[in-house]
Every structure is written in C-alpha cells, then in structure tokens.
Tab-separated table of C-alpha atoms in Angstrom:
chain	number	residue	atom	x	y	z
A	1	MET	CA	7.916	-28.027	-41.590
A	2	HIS	CA	7.985	-24.689	-40.109
A	3	GLY	CA	10.330	-22.107	-41.010
A	4	ALA	CA	12.819	-20.137	-38.815
A	5	PRO	CA	10.236	-17.849	-36.158
A	6	PRO	CA	9.732	-14.205	-37.588
A	7	CYS	CA	12.333	-11.506	-36.495
A	8	ASP	CA	9.680	-9.780	-34.458
A	9	ASP	CA	8.670	-12.486	-32.503
A	10	VAL	CA	11.079	-11.697	-29.612
A	11	PRO	CA	9.791	-12.178	-25.972
A	12	PRO	CA	8.769	-8.547	-24.556
A	13	HIS	CA	11.152	-8.787	-21.673
A	14	ALA	CA	13.863	-9.689	-23.737
A	15	ASN	CA	15.886	-7.147	-23.384
A	16	LEU	CA	14.872	-6.303	-20.084
A	17	ALA	CA	16.298	-9.421	-18.984
A	18	VAL	CA	19.806	-8.292	-20.438
A	19	GLN	CA	19.669	-5.149	-18.557
A	20	VAL	CA	18.605	-7.176	-15.107
A	21	MET	CA	22.142	-9.213	-15.624
A	22	ASP	CA	23.871	-6.254	-16.112
A	23	ARG	CA	22.654	-4.217	-13.272
A	24	TYR	CA	22.745	-7.509	-10.916
A	25	PRO	CA	25.274	-9.832	-11.801
A	26	GLN	CA	25.363	-11.497	-8.461
A	27	ILE	CA	22.081	-13.335	-9.822
A	28	GLY	CA	23.559	-14.481	-12.847
A	29	THR	CA	20.929	-15.493	-16.269
A	30	PRO	CA	17.924	-14.768	-15.267
A	31	THR	CA	14.410	-15.549	-17.263
A	32	LEU	CA	11.427	-13.252	-16.299
A	33	VAL	CA	8.010	-13.984	-15.952
A	34	PRO	CA	5.242	-10.822	-15.534
A	35	LEU	CA	3.125	-11.409	-12.595
A	36	HIS	CA	1.083	-8.559	-12.894
A	37	ASP	CA	0.541	-4.717	-14.595
A	38	LEU	CA	-1.889	-2.214	-12.315
A	39	VAL	CA	-0.186	0.552	-10.469
A	40	HIS	CA	3.287	-0.608	-11.113
A	41	GLU	CA	4.437	-3.654	-13.104
A	42	VAL	CA	5.844	-6.698	-11.181
A	43	VAL	CA	8.153	-9.153	-12.772
A	44	ALA	CA	9.471	-12.393	-11.546
A	45	VAL	CA	12.731	-13.289	-11.947
A	46	GLU	CA	14.213	-16.648	-11.509
A	47	SER	CA	17.665	-17.838	-11.931
A	48	ASP	CA	20.383	-19.958	-10.229
A	49	ALA	CA	21.046	-17.734	-7.437
A	50	GLY	CA	17.248	-18.492	-6.500
A	51	ARG	CA	13.795	-16.233	-7.082
A	52	PHE	CA	13.549	-12.836	-7.013
A	53	ALA	CA	10.923	-10.149	-7.836
A	54	LEU	CA	11.600	-6.987	-9.919
A	55	LYS	CA	9.289	-4.294	-9.553
A	56	LEU	CA	9.119	-1.848	-12.332
A	57	TYR	CA	7.860	2.104	-11.221
A	58	ARG	CA	5.082	3.185	-13.561
A	59	PRO	CA	6.822	7.047	-14.785
A	60	GLY	CA	5.609	10.080	-13.137
A	61	VAL	CA	4.148	7.754	-9.911
A	62	ARG	CA	6.986	7.402	-7.933
A	63	ALA	CA	9.664	10.267	-7.770
A	64	GLU	CA	13.108	8.786	-7.108
A	65	SER	CA	13.508	9.673	-3.934
A	66	ASP	CA	10.342	8.392	-3.071
A	67	VAL	CA	11.665	5.105	-4.536
A	68	ARG	CA	14.696	5.241	-2.572
A	69	TRP	CA	12.869	5.723	0.556
A	70	GLU	CA	10.737	2.908	0.202
A	71	ALA	CA	13.647	0.303	-0.494
A	72	GLU	CA	15.790	1.448	2.059
A	73	LEU	CA	12.233	1.164	4.992
A	74	ALA	CA	12.434	-2.187	3.453
A	75	ARG	CA	16.146	-2.980	3.875
A	76	HIS	CA	16.074	-1.172	7.219
A	77	LEU	CA	13.223	-3.843	8.517
A	78	ALA	CA	14.616	-6.858	7.011
A	79	ASP	CA	17.588	-5.996	8.463
A	80	HIS	CA	15.502	-6.390	11.743
A	81	ASP	CA	14.352	-9.475	11.103
A	82	LEU	CA	10.740	-8.616	10.664
A	83	GLY	CA	10.274	-10.783	7.279
A	84	VAL	CA	10.372	-7.998	4.318
A	85	ALA	CA	10.880	-8.670	0.772
A	86	ALA	CA	14.599	-6.899	1.073
A	87	PRO	CA	15.703	-5.256	-1.695
A	88	ILE	CA	18.713	-6.583	-3.338
A	89	PRO	CA	21.566	-4.017	-4.315
A	90	GLY	CA	22.483	-3.683	-7.780
A	91	ARG	CA	24.877	-1.795	-9.546
A	92	HIS	CA	24.168	1.650	-8.531
A	93	GLY	CA	22.407	0.955	-5.072
A	94	LEU	CA	19.310	-0.411	-4.492
A	95	VAL	CA	17.370	1.718	-6.951
A	96	GLU	CA	18.281	0.930	-10.830
A	97	ARG	CA	16.665	2.567	-13.848
A	98	LEU	CA	16.178	0.378	-16.329
A	99	ASP	CA	14.487	0.590	-20.132
A	100	VAL	CA	11.327	-1.028	-21.085
A	101	ALA	CA	10.105	-0.396	-24.192
A	102	GLY	CA	11.782	2.653	-24.885
A	103	ARG	CA	10.936	4.013	-21.789
A	104	GLN	CA	12.767	4.579	-18.392
A	105	ARG	CA	11.494	3.084	-15.205
A	106	LEU	CA	12.780	3.095	-12.010
A	107	ALA	CA	13.365	-0.457	-10.642
A	108	VAL	CA	13.584	-2.684	-7.023
A	109	LEU	CA	14.969	-5.541	-7.147
A	110	SER	CA	14.295	-8.193	-3.811
A	111	GLU	CA	14.015	-11.174	-2.684
A	112	TRP	CA	11.275	-13.385	-3.109
A	113	VAL	CA	8.890	-13.722	-0.393
A	114	PRO	CA	8.210	-17.624	0.716
A	115	GLY	CA	4.585	-18.804	1.757
A	116	VAL	CA	1.236	-18.803	0.083
A	117	LYS	CA	-1.681	-15.795	0.543
A	118	PRO	CA	-3.331	-16.602	3.280
A	119	ALA	CA	-6.983	-17.719	4.003
A	120	PRO	CA	-8.573	-15.097	6.595
A	121	SER	CA	-9.258	-16.644	9.722
A	122	SER	CA	-8.450	-15.256	14.041
A	123	THR	CA	-5.214	-16.690	13.653
A	124	VAL	CA	-3.783	-14.549	10.345
A	125	TYR	CA	-5.567	-11.553	11.815
A	126	SER	CA	-3.580	-11.668	14.978
A	127	LEU	CA	-0.289	-12.649	13.053
A	128	LEU	CA	-1.428	-9.392	11.029
A	129	GLY	CA	-1.581	-7.256	14.050
A	130	GLU	CA	1.356	-8.439	15.554
A	131	THR	CA	3.066	-7.763	12.221
A	132	ALA	CA	1.873	-4.014	12.260
A	133	ALA	CA	2.874	-3.431	15.776
A	134	LEU	CA	6.565	-4.500	15.158
A	135	ILE	CA	6.350	-2.720	11.534
A	136	HIS	CA	5.666	0.398	13.829
A	137	GLU	CA	7.904	-0.429	16.533
A	138	VAL	CA	11.309	-1.006	14.174
A	139	ALA	CA	10.120	1.967	11.654
A	140	ASP	CA	10.397	4.113	15.156
A	141	GLY	CA	14.104	3.765	14.479
A	142	TYR	CA	14.282	4.146	10.619
A	143	GLN	CA	16.538	7.414	9.872
A	144	PRO	CA	15.970	8.288	6.142
A	145	ARG	CA	18.191	9.933	3.979
A	146	ARG	CA	15.878	11.827	2.251
A	147	PRO	CA	12.161	12.861	3.093
A	148	ARG	CA	8.977	10.786	2.245
A	149	ALA	CA	5.685	13.217	1.566
A	150	ASP	CA	3.108	12.827	4.919
A	151	THR	CA	0.134	10.675	4.735
A	152	ASP	CA	-1.820	13.626	5.628
A	153	LEU	CA	-5.674	14.823	5.686
A	154	GLU	CA	-4.901	16.800	2.745
A	155	THR	CA	-3.601	13.667	0.912
A	156	LEU	CA	-6.063	10.958	2.468
A	157	VAL	CA	-9.415	13.373	2.267
A	158	ARG	CA	-9.487	16.947	1.183
A	159	ALA	CA	-7.755	16.345	-2.246
A	160	PRO	CA	-9.466	13.236	-3.074
A	161	VAL	CA	-12.867	15.316	-2.043
A	162	ARG	CA	-11.896	17.975	-4.145
A	163	VAL	CA	-11.404	15.735	-7.379
A	164	MET	CA	-14.445	14.279	-6.986
A	165	ARG	CA	-16.946	17.184	-6.999
A	166	PRO	CA	-17.952	17.368	-10.539
A	167	LEU	CA	-19.136	13.717	-9.995
A	168	LEU	CA	-20.383	14.456	-6.738
A	169	ASP	CA	-22.164	17.295	-7.780
A	170	ASP	CA	-23.681	15.352	-11.097
A	171	THR	CA	-25.353	12.922	-8.105
A	172	GLY	CA	-25.870	15.742	-5.605
A	173	ALA	CA	-23.954	14.556	-2.945
A	174	TRP	CA	-21.402	17.579	-2.783
A	175	PRO	CA	-23.001	19.009	-0.023
A	176	TYR	CA	-23.284	15.916	2.130
A	177	VAL	CA	-19.234	14.329	1.125
A	178	SER	CA	-17.356	17.610	1.311
A	179	ALA	CA	-19.459	18.027	4.662
A	180	LEU	CA	-18.442	14.637	6.124
A	181	ALA	CA	-15.108	15.510	5.113
A	182	GLU	CA	-14.821	18.449	6.891
A	183	ARG	CA	-16.249	16.391	10.191
A	184	LEU	CA	-13.796	13.490	9.470
A	185	CYS	CA	-10.847	16.336	9.174
A	186	ARG	CA	-12.036	18.083	12.423
A	187	TYR	CA	-12.079	15.223	14.285
A	188	VAL	CA	-8.544	13.971	13.466
A	189	GLU	CA	-6.997	17.645	14.192
A	190	THR	CA	-8.467	17.417	17.634
A	191	SER	CA	-7.446	14.208	18.657
A	192	ASP	CA	-4.297	13.169	19.922
A	193	LEU	CA	-3.208	10.629	17.506
A	194	GLU	CA	-0.064	8.643	17.498
A	195	TRP	CA	1.811	9.451	14.226
A	196	GLY	CA	4.873	7.595	12.769
A	197	VAL	CA	5.892	5.292	9.689
A	198	CYS	CA	3.190	3.031	8.910
A	199	HIS	CA	2.930	0.262	5.997
A	200	HIS	CA	-0.916	1.763	5.002
A	201	ASP	CA	-1.680	-1.023	2.800
A	202	LEU	CA	-1.148	-4.035	5.236
A	203	THR	CA	-3.632	-6.402	3.625
A	204	LEU	CA	-4.055	-10.038	3.113
A	205	ASP	CA	-3.060	-8.674	-0.387
A	206	ASN	CA	0.225	-8.044	0.817
A	207	VAL	CA	1.664	-10.863	2.824
A	208	HIS	CA	2.291	-14.807	2.545
A	209	LEU	CA	2.448	-17.234	5.482
A	210	ASP	CA	5.488	-19.066	5.753
A	211	GLY	CA	4.695	-22.008	8.264
A	212	GLY	CA	3.663	-19.410	11.253
A	213	ARG	CA	5.305	-16.429	10.318
A	214	LEU	CA	3.835	-13.955	7.760
A	215	ARG	CA	6.217	-12.387	4.915
A	216	ILE	CA	5.595	-8.527	4.114
A	217	PHE	CA	6.035	-6.892	0.383
A	218	ASP	CA	4.585	-3.973	-1.189
A	219	PHE	CA	5.685	-0.629	0.514
A	220	ASP	CA	4.224	1.499	-2.004
A	221	SER	CA	1.914	3.341	-0.199
A	222	ALA	CA	4.304	3.104	3.174
A	223	GLY	CA	4.856	6.723	4.873
A	224	PRO	CA	4.759	8.555	7.907
A	225	GLY	CA	0.670	8.826	9.318
A	226	TRP	CA	-1.037	8.398	11.873
A	227	ARG	CA	-1.013	5.016	13.399
A	228	ALA	CA	-4.832	4.377	13.853
A	229	ILE	CA	-5.476	3.578	9.894
A	230	GLU	CA	-3.263	0.698	9.884
A	231	GLY	CA	-6.071	-1.767	11.242
A	232	GLN	CA	-8.915	0.227	9.216
A	233	GLY	CA	-9.752	-2.656	6.527
A	234	VAL	CA	-10.287	-4.668	9.308
A	235	TYR	CA	-12.115	-3.069	11.265
A	236	SER	CA	-14.223	-2.187	8.525
A	237	SER	CA	-14.472	-5.876	7.128
A	238	ALA	CA	-15.013	-7.199	10.547
A	239	ALA	CA	-17.847	-4.776	11.552
A	240	GLN	CA	-19.809	-5.770	8.226
A	241	SER	CA	-19.120	-9.237	8.567
A	242	GLY	CA	-19.807	-9.556	12.461
A	243	SER	CA	-16.317	-11.569	12.744
A	244	GLU	CA	-14.003	-11.641	15.787
A	245	HIS	CA	-11.291	-10.889	13.155
A	246	TRP	CA	-10.683	-7.428	14.672
A	247	ALA	CA	-10.609	-8.374	18.392
A	248	ALA	CA	-8.110	-10.823	17.127
A	249	TRP	CA	-6.089	-8.413	14.859
A	250	LYS	CA	-5.999	-5.835	18.475
A	251	ARG	CA	-4.573	-9.317	20.184
A	252	GLY	CA	-1.878	-9.244	18.020
A	253	TYR	CA	-1.194	-5.398	17.961
A	254	ARG	CA	-1.048	-5.218	21.770
A	255	SER	CA	0.994	-8.557	22.110
A	256	VAL	CA	4.101	-6.040	20.741
A	257	ARG	CA	3.188	-2.456	21.947
A	258	THR	CA	0.041	-0.792	23.375
A	259	LEU	CA	-2.890	0.571	21.504
A	260	ARG	CA	-4.109	3.902	22.921
A	261	PRO	CA	-7.635	4.076	23.609
A	262	GLU	CA	-7.738	7.471	21.495
A	263	ASP	CA	-6.086	5.163	18.577
A	264	GLU	CA	-8.781	2.544	18.758
A	265	ALA	CA	-11.546	5.008	18.791
A	266	ALA	CA	-10.049	6.757	15.552
A	267	VAL	CA	-10.192	3.573	13.169
A	268	PRO	CA	-13.283	3.891	12.407
A	269	TYR	CA	-13.034	7.220	11.302
A	270	PHE	CA	-10.117	6.600	9.179
A	271	VAL	CA	-12.692	3.777	7.611
A	272	LEU	CA	-14.316	6.888	6.224
A	273	ALA	CA	-10.766	8.454	5.411
A	274	TYR	CA	-9.772	5.444	3.752
A	275	GLU	CA	-13.139	4.738	1.584
A	276	ILE	CA	-12.963	8.427	0.107
A	277	GLY	CA	-9.770	8.028	-1.284
A	278	ASN	CA	-10.285	4.827	-2.675
A	279	VAL	CA	-13.209	5.810	-4.725
A	280	ALA	CA	-11.713	8.528	-6.085
A	281	TRP	CA	-8.817	6.185	-7.463
A	282	LYS	CA	-11.442	3.815	-8.333
A	283	LEU	CA	-13.114	6.501	-10.356
A	284	GLY	CA	-10.047	7.185	-12.556
A	285	LEU	CA	-8.913	10.555	-10.898
A	286	THR	CA	-5.790	10.056	-8.946
A	287	GLU	CA	-2.349	9.759	-10.021
A	288	THR	CA	-2.142	6.250	-9.502
A	289	SER	CA	-5.311	4.898	-10.991
A	290	VAL	CA	-5.411	2.653	-13.394
A	291	GLY	CA	-8.884	4.052	-15.150
A	292	ARG	CA	-12.349	4.443	-14.026
A	293	LEU	CA	-13.375	1.158	-12.260
A	294	VAL	CA	-17.056	2.355	-10.511
A	295	SER	CA	-20.494	3.579	-12.151
A	296	HIS	CA	-22.799	6.060	-11.566
A	297	THR	CA	-25.315	3.810	-9.596
A	298	GLU	CA	-22.288	1.978	-7.814
A	299	LEU	CA	-20.863	5.691	-6.469
A	300	THR	CA	-24.300	6.325	-5.783
A	301	ALA	CA	-24.839	3.212	-3.762
A	302	THR	CA	-21.324	3.917	-2.157
A	303	ILE	CA	-22.052	7.310	-0.269
A	304	GLU	CA	-25.432	5.821	0.771
A	305	SER	CA	-23.273	3.314	2.956
A	306	TRP	CA	-20.849	5.807	4.220
A	307	ARG	CA	-24.291	7.827	5.406
A	308	ARG	CA	-24.915	4.414	7.434
A	309	TRP	CA	-21.313	3.875	8.419
A	310	GLU	CA	-21.564	7.387	9.746
A	311	ARG	CA	-24.630	6.745	11.807
A	312	SER	CA	-23.721	3.289	13.007
A	313	HIS	CA	-19.957	4.123	13.917
A	314	LEU	CA	-19.102	7.679	14.110
A	315	SER	CA	-20.010	9.483	17.504
C-alpha cells in the first residue's frame, strides 16, 4: 500500500492557480497546463468558463509599459473583429503581477485561439497577407496611452552587429558584415517607406486556421516600424524554395490595401536586416535570447548565405 505523497510533491503551478483564480474570478476554478517556456512562459488555463492562455513575461525583458501597450493593441484589434486572441481584464486591468517561484512576473490572460496551425499553401499565405494588411489598416486607428519603442535601424541592424563584433572578428567576417549593415541602413534611410504599427512576427507559428479564417496571437514583437518588413519571412522562404507563396501573400495584402512599389522593393533588404538580428538572438547576445543556438561553423555558413543573397536579390 502506498503512503501519503510527500509534502513537496505539489504541482509546479498550484500556487499560481490560486493567484489566477483571485485575479480573474470570472473564470472560476482553473486548471493550468504548461505549454512552452522560450522567451516567455505560456500556460493553458482551463475552467468551466472555457480555455484561455496565460502569458508570463520573463523578468527584465519587457517593461510594464511595453506589456500594457501590447495588451491594449491586441484589445484594439480584437474590438475590430480581427480574430485576435483578446486579453481578458483582471482585477487590476489587462496586466497583472503574479508570483512564480518567488519572482514577480507580469502576466496577461487571453482568450484561447481556436483552430490549428496551418500547413503552408498558397491559400494560407494569401490569408496571411490579407491578415497583415488588416492589422496595418486597423492599427492605424490605435491611439496608445503609452509609448512603445520603434523597431528602427538601431534595433534591427546596428545594435545586433555591435554585439556580434567579437565573434565576427574571430571569423574574419567583421569587415563584410559591418559594411553590409551600413549598406542596408543607407538603403532604408534614403527610401520613402511606409511606417506604422506592425506585428513583426506574423508567421504560421503565430496564427491558427479556424475554418477559412486566420486567428492571430503573440504580439510580443509588435511595435512601430517599416511595414515592408512584415512580409520578409514569406519572401525569403519563397525565394529559396521557388514557391508561389510570396505572390499569394501579395495578392492577399492587396485585397485590403495598397502595397506600394517602393515598399515591395525594400522587402529583400529587410530579409537581411531581420537575419542579422535573428543571428544575434541565436548567438545568445540579445535580451530575449535563450542561449547560444548556433555554432562557429554555422555562423560562417550563415554569413556566406548573406553574401549570396546580396548578390542575387539586392540592387
């Protein structure tokens, strides 16, 4: 016969469930199921009131004003029927503070997004382009009560290149990468590009397909920036695979709003701008990094791919 369980055999989120019930009494008694813990931790919350997603922000990564900006943007988009995971107000508004393992964490509870992660197809990418345009269109009416840092060239390119310099010196790639960064910056600075609130991470990882509609979540990277960056991931994958997905994305976008020629021409430049920041993240050098994910050999190969992209896609 088994005896009583030891006193320390307590579910890891038992105390968190009590706090969630206190902050969000309208949902009743919750059951918490951890989903993932990468940049921030996400926990599924299930109760008689339905299913929800609780996002626990990693301490020191986002200021409370940034989290409130993000939650209020999601609320604004949801209020305009964009199929966004709408945040649920707690006792203290859209952003709560919860104690997790002895540390205070900013937290936002959102509706659970129905549907499933879509498989790549021309139809899905057309919907994704349409979704990007709808976000841009509706976000133009968002009047935040607090500022959000711009996703500018310092954030995208210059700061990541600076923190990578020791590793770039080791590989002998510093002269090329630093010069490439300035070429990218000069192009953007001398181009007339549309500026506004963007999702900045609108990939198939951050949407669900629900019937014939995309549902959107994870606005952690959202902020003011150049709208040409929104489609860079689709452009990059389509260019490398030879798929029709970029053409489909553009059709979807243009079904809602104009994609200006100068913005379309800038997209391949933003592919490299995004790649520079992404590699700095994978090297464990940014505030949201989760450790080093690329090796010395992989870094060298990646930089060679940048050379090929510049020769093939940038005028």
